[in-house]
Amino acid sequence: MGTRQLRQPGLYTAVRDGGWCCQLASRFQSLGTASQRPPLTRQNSRRTCRIAAQQTSTAYDVVYASDAPYYVLEQQKSMLQKITVVKFADNHVMKEVAGATALILDASGSIHSLYRENTPITGSYWDIGSLLPGLVPDGPIGILGLGAGTVPHLMNHFWPGVKMEGWELDPKIYPVARDHMGLQQLEDSGALVCHVGDALAEDAAVSGGFAGIVVDLFAEGQVLPALQQVEVWKQMAKKLKPGGRVLANISDNRALAEAVLKAFPEAQGHVPINANTRNYVALTGPPVSEDVWQTFPEQLKYCTTGWQPLQDLSWDL
């Protein structure tokens, strides 16, 4: 096997379908074959090591690099995927990830969750997800595709007292999220109940219905194919209480958008709020009035403008 070319730390590029892609762009540097690279190490008993992501491999196939801008906190393999938790340096070139802890899953290298203990705002589509409690009647919020809990952290911060129920298919994600990304605090406070299982299964529901449902379901950097089926969204509608809404990360998948529209003709859409991602968002239910948007927390106001009928959304950004 020849040498592999690694990009040194620089600009952060985005994966096209869902989340952030862990590819760091700048000048190239060869670090030799895999057998020649130094192993991951623990420094000062902090379970951290400096890493650089390979351009030609997955985000969790990491190597030691003395000037890399983030650190591996934990890495393991589950029955479904490899799981990596990294901590970005405070001075990272991309402000959206600077100082944050990230959950990286699957071969796409997508960042599935971000966590900052004192600054919940992410500057990405997760912030839009946190709007939902202000748009629905009282009642529990369902999180389909919980990850490490980015949206629940935001909701708990901006809407104290909201109750959430989350579903994640891979049970190995929860322990690392508790250790590194504040999930334990959400559970201990009673704000969040974590379930293991298929988020689209019939039993992913609560008695009396959800006030709202957040859908953020990806695998290998792509939205789940099942979400392109109209019947899936119709079944989801049955899990809502009267006046409830669904807010979904639809990436830039037009077939998915069409399926949402067939089930929810009034659905609204929002183009990506971050130029580095392709995370379009759909919101079911009637349009939200300006008077309602004005009642939202100031830090979320930037997510309240730009909504339009989903069928009119521009995909050419």
CSV table of N, CA, C and O in Angstrom, one decimal, residues 121-235:
chain,number,residue,atom,x,y,z
A,121,ILE,N,-26.2,27.4,21.9
A,121,ILE,CA,-26.4,27.7,20.5
A,121,ILE,C,-25.3,27.1,19.7
A,121,ILE,O,-24.1,27.2,20.0
A,122,THR,N,-25.7,26.5,18.5
A,122,THR,CA,-24.8,25.8,17.7
A,122,THR,C,-24.5,26.6,16.4
A,122,THR,O,-23.5,26.3,15.7
A,123,GLY,N,-25.4,27.5,15.9
A,123,GLY,CA,-25.2,28.1,14.7
A,123,GLY,C,-25.5,27.2,13.5
A,123,GLY,O,-25.2,27.6,12.3
A,124,SER,N,-26.2,26.1,13.7
A,124,SER,CA,-26.6,25.2,12.7
A,124,SER,C,-28.0,24.8,12.9
A,124,SER,O,-28.8,25.3,13.7
A,125,TYR,N,-28.5,23.8,12.1
A,125,TYR,CA,-29.9,23.4,12.0
A,125,TYR,C,-30.5,23.0,13.4
A,125,TYR,O,-31.7,23.0,13.6
A,126,TRP,N,-29.6,22.5,14.3
A,126,TRP,CA,-30.1,22.1,15.6
A,126,TRP,C,-30.8,23.2,16.3
A,126,TRP,O,-31.8,23.0,17.0
A,127,ASP,N,-30.4,24.5,16.1
A,127,ASP,CA,-31.0,25.6,16.7
A,127,ASP,C,-32.5,25.7,16.2
A,127,ASP,O,-33.4,26.1,17.0
A,128,ILE,N,-32.7,25.5,14.9
A,128,ILE,CA,-34.1,25.5,14.4
A,128,ILE,C,-34.9,24.4,15.1
A,128,ILE,O,-36.1,24.6,15.4
A,129,GLY,N,-34.3,23.3,15.3
A,129,GLY,CA,-35.0,22.2,16.0
A,129,GLY,C,-35.6,22.6,17.4
A,129,GLY,O,-36.6,22.1,17.8
A,130,SER,N,-34.8,23.5,18.0
A,130,SER,CA,-35.2,23.9,19.4
A,130,SER,C,-36.4,24.9,19.4
A,130,SER,O,-36.9,25.2,20.4
A,131,LEU,N,-36.9,25.3,18.2
A,131,LEU,CA,-38.0,26.2,18.1
A,131,LEU,C,-39.3,25.5,18.5
A,131,LEU,O,-40.3,26.2,18.9
A,132,LEU,N,-39.4,24.2,18.4
A,132,LEU,CA,-40.6,23.5,18.4
A,132,LEU,C,-41.5,23.7,19.6
A,132,LEU,O,-42.7,23.9,19.5
A,133,PRO,N,-40.9,23.7,20.9
A,133,PRO,CA,-41.8,23.8,22.0
A,133,PRO,C,-42.6,25.1,22.0
A,133,PRO,O,-43.7,25.2,22.6
A,134,GLY,N,-42.1,26.2,21.4
A,134,GLY,CA,-42.8,27.4,21.3
A,134,GLY,C,-43.9,27.5,20.3
A,134,GLY,O,-44.6,28.5,20.1
A,135,LEU,N,-44.1,26.4,19.5
A,135,LEU,CA,-45.0,26.4,18.4
A,135,LEU,C,-46.1,25.3,18.6
A,135,LEU,O,-47.0,25.2,17.7
A,136,VAL,N,-46.1,24.6,19.7
A,136,VAL,CA,-47.0,23.5,19.9
A,136,VAL,C,-47.7,23.6,21.2
A,136,VAL,O,-47.3,24.4,22.1
A,137,PRO,N,-48.8,22.9,21.4
A,137,PRO,CA,-49.5,22.9,22.8
A,137,PRO,C,-48.6,22.2,23.8
A,137,PRO,O,-47.5,21.6,23.5
A,138,ASP,N,-49.0,22.3,25.1
A,138,ASP,CA,-48.2,21.7,26.1
A,138,ASP,C,-48.2,20.2,25.9
A,138,ASP,O,-49.2,19.6,25.5
A,139,GLY,N,-47.1,19.6,26.3
A,139,GLY,CA,-47.1,18.1,26.2
A,139,GLY,C,-45.6,17.7,25.8
A,139,GLY,O,-44.8,18.5,25.5
A,140,PRO,N,-45.4,16.4,25.8
A,140,PRO,CA,-44.0,15.9,25.6
A,140,PRO,C,-43.6,16.1,24.1
A,140,PRO,O,-44.4,16.1,23.2
A,141,ILE,N,-42.3,16.3,23.9
A,141,ILE,CA,-41.7,16.4,22.6
A,141,ILE,C,-41.0,15.1,22.3
A,141,ILE,O,-40.2,14.6,23.1
A,142,GLY,N,-41.2,14.5,21.1
A,142,GLY,CA,-40.5,13.3,20.7
A,142,GLY,C,-39.3,13.7,19.9
A,142,GLY,O,-39.4,14.6,19.0
A,143,ILE,N,-38.2,13.1,20.2
A,143,ILE,CA,-36.9,13.4,19.4
A,143,ILE,C,-36.6,12.0,18.7
A,143,ILE,O,-36.1,11.1,19.3
A,144,LEU,N,-36.8,12.0,17.4
A,144,LEU,CA,-36.5,10.8,16.7
A,144,LEU,C,-35.2,10.9,16.0
A,144,LEU,O,-35.0,11.6,15.0
A,145,GLY,N,-34.2,10.2,16.5
A,145,GLY,CA,-32.8,10.4,16.1
A,145,GLY,C,-32.1,11.3,17.2
A,145,GLY,O,-31.7,12.4,16.9
A,146,LEU,N,-32.0,10.8,18.4
A,146,LEU,CA,-31.6,11.6,19.5
A,146,LEU,C,-30.1,11.9,19.5
A,146,LEU,O,-29.7,13.0,19.9
A,147,GLY,N,-29.3,11.0,19.0
A,147,GLY,CA,-27.8,11.2,19.0
A,147,GLY,C,-27.4,11.4,20.5
A,147,GLY,O,-27.8,10.7,21.4
A,148,ALA,N,-26.6,12.4,20.7
A,148,ALA,CA,-26.1,12.7,22.0
A,148,ALA,C,-26.9,13.8,22.7
A,148,ALA,O,-26.5,14.2,23.8
A,149,GLY,N,-27.9,14.2,22.0
A,149,GLY,CA,-28.9,15.2,22.7
A,149,GLY,C,-28.7,16.6,22.5
A,149,GLY,O,-29.0,17.4,23.3
A,150,THR,N,-28.2,17.0,21.3
A,150,THR,CA,-28.0,18.5,21.0
A,150,THR,C,-29.3,19.2,21.1
A,150,THR,O,-29.4,20.3,21.8
A,151,VAL,N,-30.4,18.8,20.4
A,151,VAL,CA,-31.7,19.5,20.5
A,151,VAL,C,-32.3,19.5,21.9
A,151,VAL,O,-32.8,20.5,22.3
A,152,PRO,N,-32.3,18.4,22.6
A,152,PRO,CA,-32.8,18.4,24.0
A,152,PRO,C,-32.0,19.4,24.9
A,152,PRO,O,-32.7,20.1,25.7
A,153,HIS,N,-30.7,19.5,24.7
A,153,HIS,CA,-30.0,20.5,25.5
A,153,HIS,C,-30.5,21.9,25.2
A,153,HIS,O,-30.7,22.8,26.1
A,154,LEU,N,-30.7,22.2,23.9
A,154,LEU,CA,-31.2,23.5,23.5
A,154,LEU,C,-32.6,23.8,24.0
A,154,LEU,O,-32.9,24.8,24.6
A,155,MET,N,-33.5,22.8,23.9
A,155,MET,CA,-34.9,22.9,24.4
A,155,MET,C,-34.9,23.1,25.9
A,155,MET,O,-35.6,24.0,26.4
A,156,ASN,N,-34.1,22.4,26.6
A,156,ASN,CA,-34.0,22.5,28.1
A,156,ASN,C,-33.6,23.9,28.5
A,156,ASN,O,-34.0,24.4,29.5
A,157,HIS,N,-32.7,24.5,27.7
A,157,HIS,CA,-32.1,25.8,28.0
A,157,HIS,C,-33.2,26.9,27.7
A,157,HIS,O,-33.4,27.8,28.6
A,158,PHE,N,-33.8,26.8,26.6
A,158,PHE,CA,-34.7,27.9,26.2
A,158,PHE,C,-36.2,27.7,26.6
A,158,PHE,O,-36.9,28.7,26.7
A,159,TRP,N,-36.5,26.5,26.9
A,159,TRP,CA,-37.9,26.2,27.3
A,159,TRP,C,-37.9,25.3,28.6
A,159,TRP,O,-38.2,24.1,28.6
A,160,PRO,N,-37.5,25.9,29.7
A,160,PRO,CA,-37.4,25.1,31.0
A,160,PRO,C,-38.7,24.4,31.3
A,160,PRO,O,-39.8,25.0,31.2
A,161,GLY,N,-38.6,23.2,31.7
A,161,GLY,CA,-39.8,22.5,32.1
A,161,GLY,C,-40.3,21.6,31.0
A,161,GLY,O,-41.2,20.7,31.2
A,162,VAL,N,-39.8,21.7,29.7
A,162,VAL,CA,-40.3,20.9,28.6
A,162,VAL,C,-39.9,19.5,28.9
A,162,VAL,O,-38.8,19.2,29.4
A,163,LYS,N,-40.7,18.5,28.6
A,163,LYS,CA,-40.5,17.1,28.8
A,163,LYS,C,-40.2,16.5,27.4
A,163,LYS,O,-41.0,16.7,26.4
A,164,MET,N,-39.2,15.7,27.3
A,164,MET,CA,-38.8,15.1,26.0
A,164,MET,C,-38.6,13.6,26.1
A,164,MET,O,-38.2,13.1,27.2
A,165,GLU,N,-38.9,12.9,25.0
A,165,GLU,CA,-38.7,11.5,24.9
A,165,GLU,C,-37.9,11.2,23.6
A,165,GLU,O,-38.4,11.6,22.6
A,166,GLY,N,-36.7,10.6,23.8
A,166,GLY,CA,-35.8,10.5,22.6
A,166,GLY,C,-35.6,9.0,22.2
A,166,GLY,O,-35.5,8.1,23.1
A,167,TRP,N,-35.4,8.8,21.0
A,167,TRP,CA,-35.1,7.4,20.5
A,167,TRP,C,-33.8,7.4,19.7
A,167,TRP,O,-33.6,8.3,18.9
A,168,GLU,N,-33.0,6.4,20.0
A,168,GLU,CA,-31.8,6.2,19.3
A,168,GLU,C,-31.6,4.7,19.1
A,168,GLU,O,-31.8,3.9,20.0
A,169,LEU,N,-31.2,4.3,17.9
A,169,LEU,CA,-31.1,2.9,17.5
A,169,LEU,C,-29.9,2.2,18.2
A,169,LEU,O,-30.0,1.0,18.6
A,170,ASP,N,-28.8,2.9,18.3
A,170,ASP,CA,-27.6,2.3,18.8
A,170,ASP,C,-27.4,2.6,20.3
A,170,ASP,O,-27.2,3.7,20.7
A,171,PRO,N,-27.5,1.5,21.1
A,171,PRO,CA,-27.5,1.8,22.6
A,171,PRO,C,-26.1,2.2,23.0
A,171,PRO,O,-26.0,2.8,24.1
A,172,LYS,N,-25.0,2.0,22.2
A,172,LYS,CA,-23.7,2.4,22.6
A,172,LYS,C,-23.5,3.9,22.7
A,172,LYS,O,-22.5,4.4,23.2
A,173,ILE,N,-24.4,4.6,22.0
A,173,ILE,CA,-24.2,6.1,22.0
A,173,ILE,C,-24.5,6.7,23.3
A,173,ILE,O,-23.8,7.6,23.7
A,174,TYR,N,-25.5,6.1,24.0
A,174,TYR,CA,-25.9,6.8,25.3
A,174,TYR,C,-24.7,6.8,26.3
A,174,TYR,O,-24.5,7.9,27.0
A,175,PRO,N,-24.0,5.7,26.6
A,175,PRO,CA,-22.9,5.8,27.6
A,175,PRO,C,-21.9,6.9,27.3
A,175,PRO,O,-21.4,7.6,28.2
A,176,VAL,N,-21.5,7.0,26.0
A,176,VAL,CA,-20.5,8.1,25.7
A,176,VAL,C,-21.1,9.5,25.8
A,176,VAL,O,-20.4,10.4,26.1
A,177,ALA,N,-22.4,9.6,25.4
A,177,ALA,CA,-23.0,10.9,25.6
A,177,ALA,C,-23.2,11.3,27.0
A,177,ALA,O,-23.1,12.5,27.4
A,178,ARG,N,-23.4,10.3,27.9
A,178,ARG,CA,-23.5,10.6,29.3
A,178,ARG,C,-22.1,11.0,29.9
A,178,ARG,O,-22.0,11.9,30.7
A,179,ASP,N,-21.1,10.4,29.4
A,179,ASP,CA,-19.7,10.6,29.9
A,179,ASP,C,-19.2,12.0,29.4
A,179,ASP,O,-18.5,12.7,30.1
A,180,HIS,N,-19.5,12.4,28.2
A,180,HIS,CA,-18.8,13.5,27.6
A,180,HIS,C,-19.7,14.6,27.1
A,180,HIS,O,-19.2,15.7,26.8
A,181,MET,N,-21.0,14.4,27.0
A,181,MET,CA,-21.9,15.4,26.3
A,181,MET,C,-23.1,15.8,27.1
A,181,MET,O,-24.1,16.3,26.6
A,182,GLY,N,-23.1,15.6,28.4
A,182,GLY,CA,-24.1,16.2,29.3
A,182,GLY,C,-25.5,15.5,29.3
A,182,GLY,O,-26.4,16.0,29.8
A,183,LEU,N,-25.5,14.3,28.7
A,183,LEU,CA,-26.8,13.6,28.6
A,183,LEU,C,-27.3,13.2,30.0
A,183,LEU,O,-28.5,13.2,30.2
A,184,GLN,N,-26.4,12.8,30.8
A,184,GLN,CA,-26.8,12.3,32.2
A,184,GLN,C,-27.6,13.4,32.9
A,184,GLN,O,-28.6,13.1,33.6
A,185,GLN,N,-27.2,14.7,32.8
A,185,GLN,CA,-27.9,15.8,33.5
A,185,GLN,C,-29.3,15.9,33.0
A,185,GLN,O,-30.2,16.2,33.8
A,186,LEU,N,-29.5,15.8,31.7
A,186,LEU,CA,-30.9,15.9,31.2
A,186,LEU,C,-31.8,14.7,31.7
A,186,LEU,O,-32.9,15.0,32.1
A,187,GLU,N,-31.2,13.6,31.8
A,187,GLU,CA,-32.0,12.4,32.3
A,187,GLU,C,-32.2,12.6,33.8
A,187,GLU,O,-33.3,12.4,34.3
A,188,ASP,N,-31.2,13.0,34.6
A,188,ASP,CA,-31.3,13.1,36.0
A,188,ASP,C,-32.3,14.2,36.4
A,188,ASP,O,-33.0,14.1,37.5
A,189,SER,N,-32.5,15.2,35.6
A,189,SER,CA,-33.4,16.3,35.9
A,189,SER,C,-34.8,15.9,35.6
A,189,SER,O,-35.8,16.7,35.9
A,190,GLY,N,-35.0,14.8,34.8
A,190,GLY,CA,-36.4,14.4,34.4
A,190,GLY,C,-36.8,15.1,33.1
A,190,GLY,O,-37.9,14.9,32.7
A,191,ALA,N,-35.9,15.9,32.5
A,191,ALA,CA,-36.3,16.5,31.3
A,191,ALA,C,-36.4,15.6,30.1
A,191,ALA,O,-37.1,15.8,29.2
A,192,LEU,N,-35.5,14.5,30.1
A,192,LEU,CA,-35.4,13.6,29.0
A,192,LEU,C,-35.5,12.2,29.4
A,192,LEU,O,-34.8,11.8,30.3
A,193,VAL,N,-36.2,11.4,28.6
A,193,VAL,CA,-36.2,10.0,28.8
A,193,VAL,C,-35.6,9.4,27.5
A,193,VAL,O,-36.1,9.7,26.4
A,194,CYS,N,-34.6,8.5,27.7
A,194,CYS,CA,-33.9,8.0,26.5
A,194,CYS,C,-34.4,6.5,26.2
A,194,CYS,O,-34.4,5.7,27.1
A,195,HIS,N,-34.8,6.3,25.0
A,195,HIS,CA,-35.2,5.0,24.6
A,195,HIS,C,-34.3,4.4,23.5
A,195,HIS,O,-33.7,5.1,22.8
A,196,VAL,N,-34.1,3.1,23.5
A,196,VAL,CA,-33.3,2.4,22.5
A,196,VAL,C,-34.3,1.7,21.6
A,196,VAL,O,-35.1,0.9,22.1
A,197,GLY,N,-34.2,1.9,20.3
A,197,GLY,CA,-35.1,1.2,19.4
A,197,GLY,C,-35.3,2.0,18.1
A,197,GLY,O,-34.7,3.1,17.9
A,198,ASP,N,-36.1,1.5,17.2
A,198,ASP,CA,-36.4,2.1,15.9
A,198,ASP,C,-37.3,3.3,16.1
A,198,ASP,O,-38.4,3.1,16.6
A,199,ALA,N,-36.8,4.4,15.8
A,199,ALA,CA,-37.6,5.7,16.0
A,199,ALA,C,-38.9,5.7,15.1
A,199,ALA,O,-39.8,6.5,15.4
A,200,LEU,N,-38.9,4.9,14.1
A,200,LEU,CA,-40.1,4.9,13.2
A,200,LEU,C,-41.1,3.8,13.5
A,200,LEU,O,-42.1,3.6,12.9
A,201,ALA,N,-40.7,3.0,14.6
A,201,ALA,CA,-41.6,1.9,14.9
A,201,ALA,C,-42.9,2.4,15.6
A,201,ALA,O,-43.0,3.5,16.1
A,202,GLU,N,-43.9,1.6,15.5
A,202,GLU,CA,-45.2,2.0,16.0
A,202,GLU,C,-45.2,2.3,17.5
A,202,GLU,O,-45.9,3.2,18.0
A,203,ASP,N,-44.3,1.6,18.3
A,203,ASP,CA,-44.3,1.8,19.7
A,203,ASP,C,-43.4,3.0,20.1
A,203,ASP,O,-43.2,3.3,21.3
A,204,ALA,N,-42.8,3.7,19.1
A,204,ALA,CA,-42.1,5.0,19.4
A,204,ALA,C,-43.1,6.1,19.6
A,204,ALA,O,-43.2,7.0,18.7
A,205,ALA,N,-43.8,6.0,20.7
A,205,ALA,CA,-45.0,6.9,20.9
A,205,ALA,C,-45.2,7.1,22.4
A,205,ALA,O,-44.6,6.4,23.2
A,206,VAL,N,-46.1,8.0,22.7
A,206,VAL,CA,-46.5,8.2,24.1
A,206,VAL,C,-48.0,8.3,24.2
A,206,VAL,O,-48.7,8.6,23.3
A,207,SER,N,-48.5,7.9,25.4
A,207,SER,CA,-50.0,7.9,25.6
A,207,SER,C,-50.5,9.4,25.5
A,207,SER,O,-49.9,10.3,26.1
A,208,GLY,N,-51.5,9.6,24.7
A,208,GLY,CA,-52.0,11.0,24.6
A,208,GLY,C,-51.4,11.7,23.4
A,208,GLY,O,-51.9,12.8,23.1
A,209,GLY,N,-50.3,11.2,22.9
A,209,GLY,CA,-49.7,11.9,21.7
A,209,GLY,C,-48.6,12.9,22.1
A,209,GLY,O,-48.6,13.5,23.2
A,210,PHE,N,-47.7,13.1,21.2
A,210,PHE,CA,-46.7,14.1,21.3
A,210,PHE,C,-47.3,15.5,21.0
A,210,PHE,O,-48.1,15.6,20.0
A,211,ALA,N,-46.8,16.5,21.7
A,211,ALA,CA,-47.1,17.9,21.3
A,211,ALA,C,-46.3,18.2,20.0
A,211,ALA,O,-46.8,19.0,19.2
A,212,GLY,N,-45.2,17.7,19.9
A,212,GLY,CA,-44.3,17.9,18.7
A,212,GLY,C,-43.3,16.8,18.6
A,212,GLY,O,-43.0,16.1,19.5
A,213,ILE,N,-42.9,16.6,17.3
A,213,ILE,CA,-41.9,15.6,17.0
A,213,ILE,C,-40.7,16.2,16.2
A,213,ILE,O,-41.0,16.9,15.2
A,214,VAL,N,-39.5,16.0,16.6
A,214,VAL,CA,-38.3,16.4,15.9
A,214,VAL,C,-37.8,15.2,15.2
A,214,VAL,O,-37.6,14.1,15.8
A,215,VAL,N,-37.6,15.2,13.9
A,215,VAL,CA,-37.1,14.1,13.1
A,215,VAL,C,-35.7,14.5,12.6
A,215,VAL,O,-35.5,15.4,11.8
A,216,ASP,N,-34.7,13.7,12.9
A,216,ASP,CA,-33.3,13.9,12.5
A,216,ASP,C,-32.6,12.6,12.3
A,216,ASP,O,-31.8,12.2,13.1
A,217,LEU,N,-33.1,11.8,11.3
A,217,LEU,CA,-32.7,10.4,11.1
A,217,LEU,C,-31.8,10.3,9.9
A,217,LEU,O,-32.2,10.4,8.7
A,218,PHE,N,-30.5,9.9,10.2
A,218,PHE,CA,-29.5,9.8,9.1
A,218,PHE,C,-28.7,8.5,9.4
A,218,PHE,O,-28.6,8.0,10.5
A,219,ALA,N,-28.2,7.9,8.3
A,219,ALA,CA,-27.3,6.8,8.4
A,219,ALA,C,-26.3,6.9,7.2
A,219,ALA,O,-26.7,7.2,6.1
A,220,GLU,N,-25.0,6.8,7.5
A,220,GLU,CA,-24.0,6.9,6.5
A,220,GLU,C,-24.1,8.2,5.7
A,220,GLU,O,-23.9,8.3,4.5
A,221,GLY,N,-24.5,9.3,6.4
A,221,GLY,CA,-24.5,10.6,5.8
A,221,GLY,C,-25.7,10.9,5.0
A,221,GLY,O,-25.8,11.9,4.4
A,222,GLN,N,-26.7,10.0,5.0
A,222,GLN,CA,-27.9,10.1,4.1
A,222,GLN,C,-29.1,10.0,5.0
A,222,GLN,O,-29.1,9.3,6.0
A,223,VAL,N,-30.2,10.7,4.6
A,223,VAL,CA,-31.4,10.6,5.3
A,223,VAL,C,-31.9,9.1,5.1
A,223,VAL,O,-31.7,8.5,4.1
A,224,LEU,N,-32.6,8.6,6.1
A,224,LEU,CA,-33.1,7.2,6.0
A,224,LEU,C,-34.1,7.1,4.8
A,224,LEU,O,-35.0,7.9,4.6
A,225,PRO,N,-33.9,6.1,3.9
A,225,PRO,CA,-34.7,6.0,2.7
A,225,PRO,C,-36.2,5.9,3.1
A,225,PRO,O,-37.1,6.3,2.3
A,226,ALA,N,-36.5,5.3,4.3
A,226,ALA,CA,-37.9,5.1,4.7
A,226,ALA,C,-38.6,6.5,4.7
A,226,ALA,O,-39.9,6.6,4.6
A,227,LEU,N,-37.9,7.6,5.0
A,227,LEU,CA,-38.5,8.9,5.1
A,227,LEU,C,-39.0,9.4,3.8
A,227,LEU,O,-39.7,10.4,3.8
A,228,GLN,N,-38.7,8.8,2.7
A,228,GLN,CA,-39.2,9.2,1.4
A,228,GLN,C,-40.6,8.6,1.1
A,228,GLN,O,-41.2,8.8,0.1
A,229,GLN,N,-41.1,7.8,2.1
A,229,GLN,CA,-42.4,7.1,1.9
A,229,GLN,C,-43.5,8.0,2.6
A,229,GLN,O,-43.4,8.3,3.8
A,230,VAL,N,-44.5,8.3,1.9
A,230,VAL,CA,-45.6,9.2,2.4
A,230,VAL,C,-46.2,8.5,3.6
A,230,VAL,O,-46.6,9.2,4.6
A,231,GLU,N,-46.4,7.2,3.6
A,231,GLU,CA,-47.1,6.5,4.7
A,231,GLU,C,-46.3,6.7,6.0
A,231,GLU,O,-47.0,6.7,7.1
A,232,VAL,N,-45.0,6.8,6.0
A,232,VAL,CA,-44.2,7.0,7.2
A,232,VAL,C,-44.6,8.3,7.9
A,232,VAL,O,-44.8,8.4,9.1
A,233,TRP,N,-44.8,9.3,7.1
A,233,TRP,CA,-45.2,10.6,7.6
A,233,TRP,C,-46.7,10.6,8.1
A,233,TRP,O,-47.0,11.3,9.1
A,234,LYS,N,-47.5,9.9,7.4
A,234,LYS,CA,-48.9,9.8,7.8
A,234,LYS,C,-49.0,9.1,9.2
A,234,LYS,O,-49.8,9.5,10.0
A,235,GLN,N,-48.2,8.1,9.3
A,235,GLN,CA,-48.2,7.4,10.6
A,235,GLN,C,-47.7,8.3,11.7
A,235,GLN,O,-48.1,8.2,12.9
